[in-house]
N, CA, C and O atoms as a GROMACS GRO file, in nm:
protein
  372
    1UNK      N    1  -0.730  -0.770  -1.037
    1UNK     CA    2  -0.595  -0.812  -1.010
    1UNK      C    3  -0.611  -0.878  -0.874
    1UNK      O    4  -0.683  -0.831  -0.786
    2UNK      N    5  -0.531  -1.003  -0.862
    2UNK     CA    6  -0.527  -1.085  -0.745
    2UNK      C    7  -0.431  -1.018  -0.642
    2UNK      O    8  -0.327  -0.968  -0.684
    3UNK      N    9  -0.458  -1.013  -0.514
    3UNK     CA   10  -0.382  -0.967  -0.390
    3UNK      C   11  -0.349  -1.080  -0.301
    3UNK      O   12  -0.442  -1.140  -0.246
    4UNK      N   13  -0.231  -1.116  -0.281
    4UNK     CA   14  -0.173  -1.215  -0.190
    4UNK      C   15  -0.098  -1.149  -0.062
    4UNK      O   16  -0.088  -1.026  -0.058
    5UNK      N   17  -0.052  -1.222   0.034
    5UNK     CA   18   0.024  -1.181   0.141
    5UNK      C   19   0.044  -1.314   0.225
    5UNK      O   20  -0.025  -1.415   0.216
    6UNK      N   21   0.159  -1.291   0.312
    6UNK     CA   22   0.192  -1.412   0.396
    6UNK      C   23   0.127  -1.389   0.518
    6UNK      O   24   0.133  -1.282   0.579
    7UNK      N   25   0.067  -1.488   0.556
    7UNK     CA   26  -0.025  -1.473   0.689
    7UNK      C   27   0.059  -1.448   0.814
    7UNK      O   28   0.006  -1.372   0.895
    8UNK      N   29   0.182  -1.499   0.845
    8UNK     CA   30   0.263  -1.473   0.951
    8UNK      C   31   0.302  -1.321   0.930
    8UNK      O   32   0.279  -1.248   1.026
    9UNK      N   33   0.351  -1.270   0.829
    9UNK     CA   34   0.371  -1.116   0.799
    9UNK      C   35   0.250  -1.043   0.847
    9UNK      O   36   0.260  -0.945   0.921
   10UNK      N   37   0.123  -1.096   0.802
   10UNK     CA   38  -0.009  -1.021   0.833
   10UNK      C   39  -0.025  -1.005   0.975
   10UNK      O   40  -0.053  -0.898   1.027
   11UNK      N   41  -0.005  -1.130   1.047
   11UNK     CA   42  -0.016  -1.110   1.191
   11UNK      C   43   0.079  -1.022   1.257
   11UNK      O   44   0.041  -0.956   1.354
   12UNK      N   45   0.205  -1.015   1.212
   12UNK     CA   46   0.297  -0.914   1.275
   12UNK      C   47   0.257  -0.782   1.227
   12UNK      O   48   0.264  -0.694   1.312
   13UNK      N   49   0.221  -0.750   1.121
   13UNK     CA   50   0.174  -0.633   1.055
   13UNK      C   51   0.055  -0.591   1.145
   13UNK      O   52   0.061  -0.475   1.185
   14UNK      N   53  -0.049  -0.661   1.184
   14UNK     CA   54  -0.168  -0.616   1.269
   14UNK      C   55  -0.105  -0.581   1.400
   14UNK      O   56  -0.154  -0.482   1.455
   15UNK      N   57  -0.011  -0.639   1.459
   15UNK     CA   58   0.047  -0.609   1.602
   15UNK      C   59   0.116  -0.486   1.576
   15UNK      O   60   0.101  -0.400   1.664
   16UNK      N   61   0.196  -0.452   1.468
   16UNK     CA   62   0.268  -0.337   1.470
   16UNK      C   63   0.183  -0.232   1.420
   16UNK      O   64   0.195  -0.125   1.479
   17UNK      N   65   0.094  -0.236   1.317
   17UNK     CA   66   0.027  -0.114   1.250
   17UNK      C   67  -0.134  -0.125   1.281
   17UNK      O   68  -0.208  -0.029   1.258
   18UNK      N   69  -0.175  -0.230   1.326
   18UNK     CA   70  -0.317  -0.230   1.363
   18UNK      C   71  -0.385  -0.266   1.249
   18UNK      O   72  -0.505  -0.240   1.244
   19UNK      N   73  -0.325  -0.328   1.147
   19UNK     CA   74  -0.412  -0.340   1.019
   19UNK      C   75  -0.368  -0.482   0.955
   19UNK      O   76  -0.248  -0.501   0.936
   20UNK      N   77  -0.453  -0.573   0.924
   20UNK     CA   78  -0.420  -0.689   0.870
   20UNK      C   79  -0.410  -0.670   0.712
   20UNK      O   80  -0.485  -0.598   0.647
   21UNK      N   81  -0.298  -0.750   0.659
   21UNK     CA   82  -0.280  -0.732   0.536
   21UNK      C   83  -0.398  -0.788   0.430
   21UNK      O   84  -0.390  -0.761   0.310
   22UNK      N   85  -0.494  -0.858   0.478
   22UNK     CA   86  -0.606  -0.896   0.420
   22UNK      C   87  -0.689  -0.789   0.370
   22UNK      O   88  -0.760  -0.807   0.272
   23UNK      N   89  -0.685  -0.665   0.439
   23UNK     CA   90  -0.782  -0.558   0.400
   23UNK      C   91  -0.724  -0.509   0.277
   23UNK      O   92  -0.796  -0.433   0.213
   24UNK      N   93  -0.609  -0.534   0.230
   24UNK     CA   94  -0.556  -0.484   0.091
   24UNK      C   95  -0.652  -0.547  -0.016
   24UNK      O   96  -0.666  -0.486  -0.121
   25UNK      N   97  -0.707  -0.647   0.002
   25UNK     CA   98  -0.809  -0.718  -0.111
   25UNK      C   99  -0.904  -0.609  -0.147
   25UNK      O  100  -0.964  -0.621  -0.254
   26UNK      N  101  -0.925  -0.508  -0.073
   26UNK     CA  102  -1.025  -0.395  -0.111
   26UNK      C  103  -0.982  -0.284  -0.200
   26UNK      O  104  -1.060  -0.202  -0.247
   27UNK      N  105  -0.846  -0.286  -0.223
   27UNK     CA  106  -0.794  -0.189  -0.295
   27UNK      C  107  -0.820  -0.191  -0.436
   27UNK      O  108  -0.822  -0.298  -0.498
   28UNK      N  109  -0.840  -0.073  -0.495
   28UNK     CA  110  -0.858  -0.067  -0.628
   28UNK      C  111  -0.732  -0.030  -0.684
   28UNK      O  112  -0.697   0.088  -0.683
   29UNK      N  113  -0.650  -0.132  -0.739
   29UNK     CA  114  -0.510  -0.106  -0.773
   29UNK      C  115  -0.498  -0.003  -0.898
   29UNK      O  116  -0.390   0.051  -0.923
   30UNK      N  117  -0.604   0.018  -0.969
   30UNK     CA  118  -0.583   0.113  -1.066
   30UNK      C  119  -0.575   0.262  -1.026
   30UNK      O  120  -0.538   0.349  -1.104
   31UNK      N  121  -0.616   0.284  -0.893
   31UNK     CA  122  -0.630   0.409  -0.835
   31UNK      C  123  -0.509   0.428  -0.736
   31UNK      O  124  -0.503   0.531  -0.669
   32UNK      N  125  -0.427   0.344  -0.729
   32UNK     CA  126  -0.323   0.369  -0.638
   32UNK      C  127  -0.223   0.459  -0.687
   32UNK      O  128  -0.186   0.456  -0.804
   33UNK      N  129  -0.175   0.546  -0.595
   33UNK     CA  130  -0.087   0.650  -0.621
   33UNK      C  131   0.047   0.591  -0.576
   33UNK      O  132   0.061   0.580  -0.454
   34UNK      N  133   0.145   0.552  -0.655
   34UNK     CA  134   0.264   0.496  -0.594
   34UNK      C  135   0.407   0.533  -0.674
   34UNK      O  136   0.416   0.595  -0.780
   35UNK      N  137   0.511   0.481  -0.598
   35UNK     CA  138   0.642   0.520  -0.660
   35UNK      C  139   0.732   0.406  -0.613
   35UNK      O  140   0.694   0.339  -0.517
   36UNK      N  141   0.837   0.381  -0.667
   36UNK     CA  142   0.947   0.285  -0.638
   36UNK      C  143   1.011   0.294  -0.492
   36UNK      O  144   1.069   0.397  -0.457
   37UNK      N  145   1.001   0.202  -0.423
   37UNK     CA  146   1.083   0.215  -0.282
   37UNK      C  147   1.214   0.170  -0.300
   37UNK      O  148   1.242   0.051  -0.313
   38UNK      N  149   1.298   0.267  -0.302
   38UNK     CA  150   1.442   0.265  -0.332
   38UNK      C  151   1.525   0.273  -0.216
   38UNK      O  152   1.647   0.274  -0.233
   39UNK      N  153   1.476   0.279  -0.096
   39UNK     CA  154   1.534   0.306   0.022
   39UNK      C  155   1.657   0.204   0.061
   39UNK      O  156   1.748   0.232   0.138
   40UNK      N  157   1.640   0.088  -0.003
   40UNK     CA  158   1.753  -0.015  -0.001
   40UNK      C  159   1.739  -0.114  -0.118
   40UNK      O  160   1.642  -0.106  -0.194
   41UNK      N  161   1.829  -0.203  -0.130
   41UNK     CA  162   1.799  -0.310  -0.218
   41UNK      C  163   1.744  -0.418  -0.172
   41UNK      O  164   1.796  -0.488  -0.086
   42UNK      N  165   1.624  -0.441  -0.229
   42UNK     CA  166   1.530  -0.568  -0.173
   42UNK      C  167   1.560  -0.691  -0.250
   42UNK      O  168   1.525  -0.802  -0.208
   43UNK      N  169   1.629  -0.673  -0.372
   43UNK     CA  170   1.637  -0.786  -0.437
   43UNK      C  171   1.520  -0.806  -0.549
   43UNK      O  172   1.514  -0.897  -0.631
   44UNK      N  173   1.428  -0.697  -0.534
   44UNK     CA  174   1.305  -0.710  -0.635
   44UNK      C  175   1.257  -0.576  -0.633
   44UNK      O  176   1.297  -0.501  -0.544
   45UNK      N  177   1.162  -0.528  -0.737
   45UNK     CA  178   1.112  -0.399  -0.735
   45UNK      C  179   1.019  -0.388  -0.641
   45UNK      O  180   0.931  -0.473  -0.654
   46UNK      N  181   1.001  -0.304  -0.536
   46UNK     CA  182   0.907  -0.285  -0.439
   46UNK      C  183   0.870  -0.139  -0.451
   46UNK      O  184   0.948  -0.046  -0.473
   47UNK      N  185   0.730  -0.133  -0.432
   47UNK     CA  186   0.655   0.013  -0.449
   47UNK      C  187   0.587   0.060  -0.323
   47UNK      O  188   0.525  -0.023  -0.256
   48UNK      N  189   0.592   0.174  -0.290
   48UNK     CA  190   0.512   0.232  -0.183
   48UNK      C  191   0.392   0.308  -0.248
   48UNK      O  192   0.404   0.396  -0.332
   49UNK      N  193   0.286   0.266  -0.202
   49UNK     CA  194   0.159   0.316  -0.264
   49UNK      C  195   0.077   0.382  -0.167
   49UNK      O  196   0.093   0.356  -0.048
   50UNK      N  197  -0.025   0.479  -0.212
   50UNK     CA  198  -0.127   0.524  -0.119
   50UNK      C  199  -0.256   0.482  -0.192
   50UNK      O  200  -0.266   0.490  -0.314
   51UNK      N  201  -0.353   0.437  -0.112
   51UNK     CA  202  -0.482   0.375  -0.165
   51UNK      C  203  -0.599   0.407  -0.049
   51UNK      O  204  -0.578   0.400   0.072
   52UNK      N  205  -0.705   0.438  -0.101
   52UNK     CA  206  -0.814   0.456  -0.017
   52UNK      C  207  -0.893   0.334   0.002
   52UNK      O  208  -0.943   0.274  -0.093
   53UNK      N  209  -0.905   0.296   0.132
   53UNK     CA  210  -1.012   0.176   0.158
   53UNK      C  211  -1.096   0.220   0.277
   53UNK      O  212  -1.057   0.260   0.387
   54UNK      N  213  -1.216   0.203   0.232
   54UNK     CA  214  -1.328   0.243   0.332
   54UNK      C  215  -1.321   0.398   0.383
   54UNK      O  216  -1.346   0.434   0.498
   55UNK      N  217  -1.281   0.483   0.272
   55UNK     CA  218  -1.280   0.628   0.302
   55UNK      C  219  -1.160   0.673   0.393
   55UNK      O  220  -1.154   0.783   0.448
   56UNK      N  221  -1.075   0.582   0.402
   56UNK     CA  222  -0.928   0.613   0.480
   56UNK      C  223  -0.819   0.586   0.384
   56UNK      O  224  -0.828   0.496   0.301
   57UNK      N  225  -0.713   0.666   0.393
   57UNK     CA  226  -0.597   0.678   0.319
   57UNK      C  227  -0.495   0.566   0.378
   57UNK      O  228  -0.459   0.583   0.494
   58UNK      N  229  -0.451   0.462   0.314
   58UNK     CA  230  -0.362   0.379   0.363
   58UNK      C  231  -0.227   0.392   0.278
   58UNK      O  232  -0.219   0.435   0.163
   59UNK      N  233  -0.130   0.348   0.353
   59UNK     CA  234   0.007   0.339   0.292
   59UNK      C  235   0.034   0.190   0.269
   59UNK      O  236   0.021   0.112   0.364
   60UNK      N  237   0.071   0.149   0.151
   60UNK     CA  238   0.084  -0.001   0.127
   60UNK      C  239   0.214  -0.019   0.060
   60UNK      O  240   0.238   0.059  -0.032
   61UNK      N  241   0.300  -0.107   0.090
   61UNK     CA  242   0.401  -0.158   0.034
   61UNK      C  243   0.390  -0.290  -0.023
   61UNK      O  244   0.350  -0.385   0.044
   62UNK      N  245   0.428  -0.302  -0.159
   62UNK     CA  246   0.396  -0.421  -0.232
   62UNK      C  247   0.491  -0.441  -0.354
   62UNK      O  248   0.559  -0.352  -0.407
   63UNK      N  249   0.485  -0.564  -0.389
   63UNK     CA  250   0.560  -0.603  -0.514
   63UNK      C  251   0.466  -0.654  -0.621
   63UNK      O  252   0.360  -0.703  -0.579
   64UNK      N  253   0.481  -0.653  -0.730
   64UNK     CA  254   0.395  -0.705  -0.839
   64UNK      C  255   0.475  -0.821  -0.894
   64UNK      O  256   0.591  -0.812  -0.934
   65UNK      N  257   0.389  -0.946  -0.893
   65UNK     CA  258   0.439  -1.065  -0.947
   65UNK      C  259   0.336  -1.129  -1.060
   65UNK      O  260   0.225  -1.180  -1.041
   66UNK      N  261   0.400  -1.113  -1.170
   66UNK     CA  262   0.277  -1.146  -1.288
   66UNK      C  263   0.162  -1.044  -1.262
   66UNK      O  264   0.175  -0.922  -1.249
   67UNK      N  265   0.038  -1.123  -1.256
   67UNK     CA  266  -0.089  -1.070  -1.228
   67UNK      C  267  -0.125  -1.051  -1.090
   67UNK      O  268  -0.242  -1.029  -1.058
   68UNK      N  269  -0.040  -1.058  -1.011
   68UNK     CA  270  -0.071  -1.045  -0.865
   68UNK      C  271   0.012  -0.959  -0.794
   68UNK      O  272   0.131  -0.946  -0.826
   69UNK      N  273  -0.046  -0.890  -0.689
   69UNK     CA  274  -0.002  -0.781  -0.607
   69UNK      C  275   0.027  -0.849  -0.471
   69UNK      O  276  -0.065  -0.878  -0.395
   70UNK      N  277   0.164  -0.875  -0.441
   70UNK     CA  278   0.193  -0.919  -0.314
   70UNK      C  279   0.212  -0.816  -0.213
   70UNK      O  280   0.299  -0.730  -0.227
   71UNK      N  281   0.138  -0.820  -0.113
   71UNK     CA  282   0.134  -0.718  -0.016
   71UNK      C  283   0.227  -0.736   0.092
   71UNK      O  284   0.216  -0.839   0.157
   72UNK      N  285   0.323  -0.648   0.125
   72UNK     CA  286   0.442  -0.653   0.223
   72UNK      C  287   0.395  -0.587   0.342
   72UNK      O  288   0.412  -0.646   0.448
   73UNK      N  289   0.335  -0.464   0.342
   73UNK     CA  290   0.315  -0.398   0.468
   73UNK      C  291   0.198  -0.284   0.429
   73UNK      O  292   0.183  -0.229   0.320
   74UNK      N  293   0.124  -0.268   0.549
   74UNK     CA  294   0.003  -0.180   0.514
   74UNK      C  295  -0.038  -0.120   0.644
   74UNK      O  296  -0.057  -0.197   0.739
   75UNK      N  297  -0.052   0.003   0.658
   75UNK     CA  298  -0.078   0.082   0.765
   75UNK      C  299  -0.166   0.208   0.729
   75UNK      O  300  -0.172   0.242   0.611
   76UNK      N  301  -0.236   0.280   0.830
   76UNK     CA  302  -0.305   0.408   0.796
   76UNK      C  303  -0.192   0.517   0.759
   76UNK      O  304  -0.088   0.530   0.822
   77UNK      N  305  -0.224   0.581   0.664
   77UNK     CA  306  -0.129   0.685   0.627
   77UNK      C  307  -0.131   0.805   0.719
   77UNK      O  308  -0.239   0.852   0.756
   78UNK      N  309  -0.015   0.855   0.758
   78UNK     CA  310  -0.003   0.972   0.859
   78UNK      C  311  -0.047   1.088   0.799
   78UNK      O  312  -0.081   1.086   0.681
   79UNK      N  313  -0.051   1.193   0.866
   79UNK     CA  314  -0.115   1.341   0.820
   79UNK      C  315  -0.017   1.386   0.711
   79UNK      O  316  -0.064   1.427   0.605
   80UNK      N  317   0.127   1.382   0.729
   80UNK     CA  318   0.213   1.429   0.622
   80UNK      C  319   0.178   1.359   0.499
   80UNK      O  320   0.170   1.427   0.397
   81UNK      N  321   0.154   1.231   0.492
   81UNK     CA  322   0.139   1.158   0.373
   81UNK      C  323   0.010   1.196   0.327
   81UNK      O  324   0.004   1.222   0.207
   82UNK      N  325  -0.118   1.208   0.407
   82UNK     CA  326  -0.217   1.241   0.362
   82UNK      C  327  -0.231   1.382   0.284
   82UNK      O  328  -0.303   1.392   0.184
   83UNK      N  329  -0.158   1.489   0.335
   83UNK     CA  330  -0.148   1.603   0.273
   83UNK      C  331  -0.055   1.592   0.133
   83UNK      O  332  -0.083   1.652   0.029
   84UNK      N  333   0.038   1.523   0.146
   84UNK     CA  334   0.111   1.486   0.007
   84UNK      C  335   0.028   1.426  -0.107
   84UNK      O  336   0.027   1.471  -0.222
   85UNK      N  337  -0.041   1.317  -0.063
   85UNK     CA  338  -0.136   1.255  -0.143
   85UNK      C  339  -0.255   1.336  -0.204
   85UNK      O  340  -0.300   1.314  -0.316
   86UNK      N  341  -0.302   1.430  -0.118
   86UNK     CA  342  -0.408   1.504  -0.156
   86UNK      C  343  -0.353   1.632  -0.255
   86UNK      O  344  -0.432   1.682  -0.336
   87UNK      N  345  -0.224   1.676  -0.244
   87UNK     CA  346  -0.175   1.765  -0.330
   87UNK      C  347  -0.139   1.679  -0.468
   87UNK      O  348  -0.166   1.730  -0.577
   88UNK      N  349  -0.086   1.568  -0.464
   88UNK     CA  350  -0.056   1.490  -0.580
   88UNK      C  351  -0.169   1.456  -0.666
   88UNK      O  352  -0.164   1.458  -0.789
   89UNK      N  353  -0.270   1.424  -0.599
   89UNK     CA  354  -0.396   1.373  -0.686
   89UNK      C  355  -0.501   1.483  -0.701
   89UNK      O  356  -0.612   1.448  -0.743
   90UNK      N  357  -0.480   1.611  -0.671
   90UNK     CA  358  -0.568   1.720  -0.687
   90UNK      C  359  -0.591   1.765  -0.835
   90UNK      O  360  -0.496   1.800  -0.906
   91UNK      N  361  -0.702   1.764  -0.872
   91UNK     CA  362  -0.740   1.806  -1.020
   91UNK      C  363  -0.755   1.946  -1.026
   91UNK      O  364  -0.845   2.005  -0.966
   92UNK      N  365  -0.665   2.005  -1.100
   92UNK     CA  366  -0.679   2.154  -1.132
   92UNK      C  367  -0.796   2.192  -1.212
   92UNK      O  368  -0.826   2.124  -1.310
   93UNK      N  369  -0.860   2.288  -1.181
   93UNK     CA  370  -0.997   2.320  -1.260
   93UNK      C  371  -0.941   2.402  -1.396
   93UNK      O  372  -1.020   2.443  -1.480
   0.00000   0.00000   0.00000
């Protein structure tokens, strides 16, 4: 799948969160754990997902447009999110 982002938004994201949106190109979208972002009406379906990039868990907000994932925000996941992700993706023996 193709990944895109707005460069101006990426610059702002890097200032705010210390992560360029371009690193989302390394995401394996088939392994993203996500849910709809329904905190408010964005006029489009947005999702909040968690993805591992270089052995680190990231929180990514995105929308899917046809065959393209448009990245809106990306940051390192916090400890609470890491715990939730680990519990949700744990495989029971």
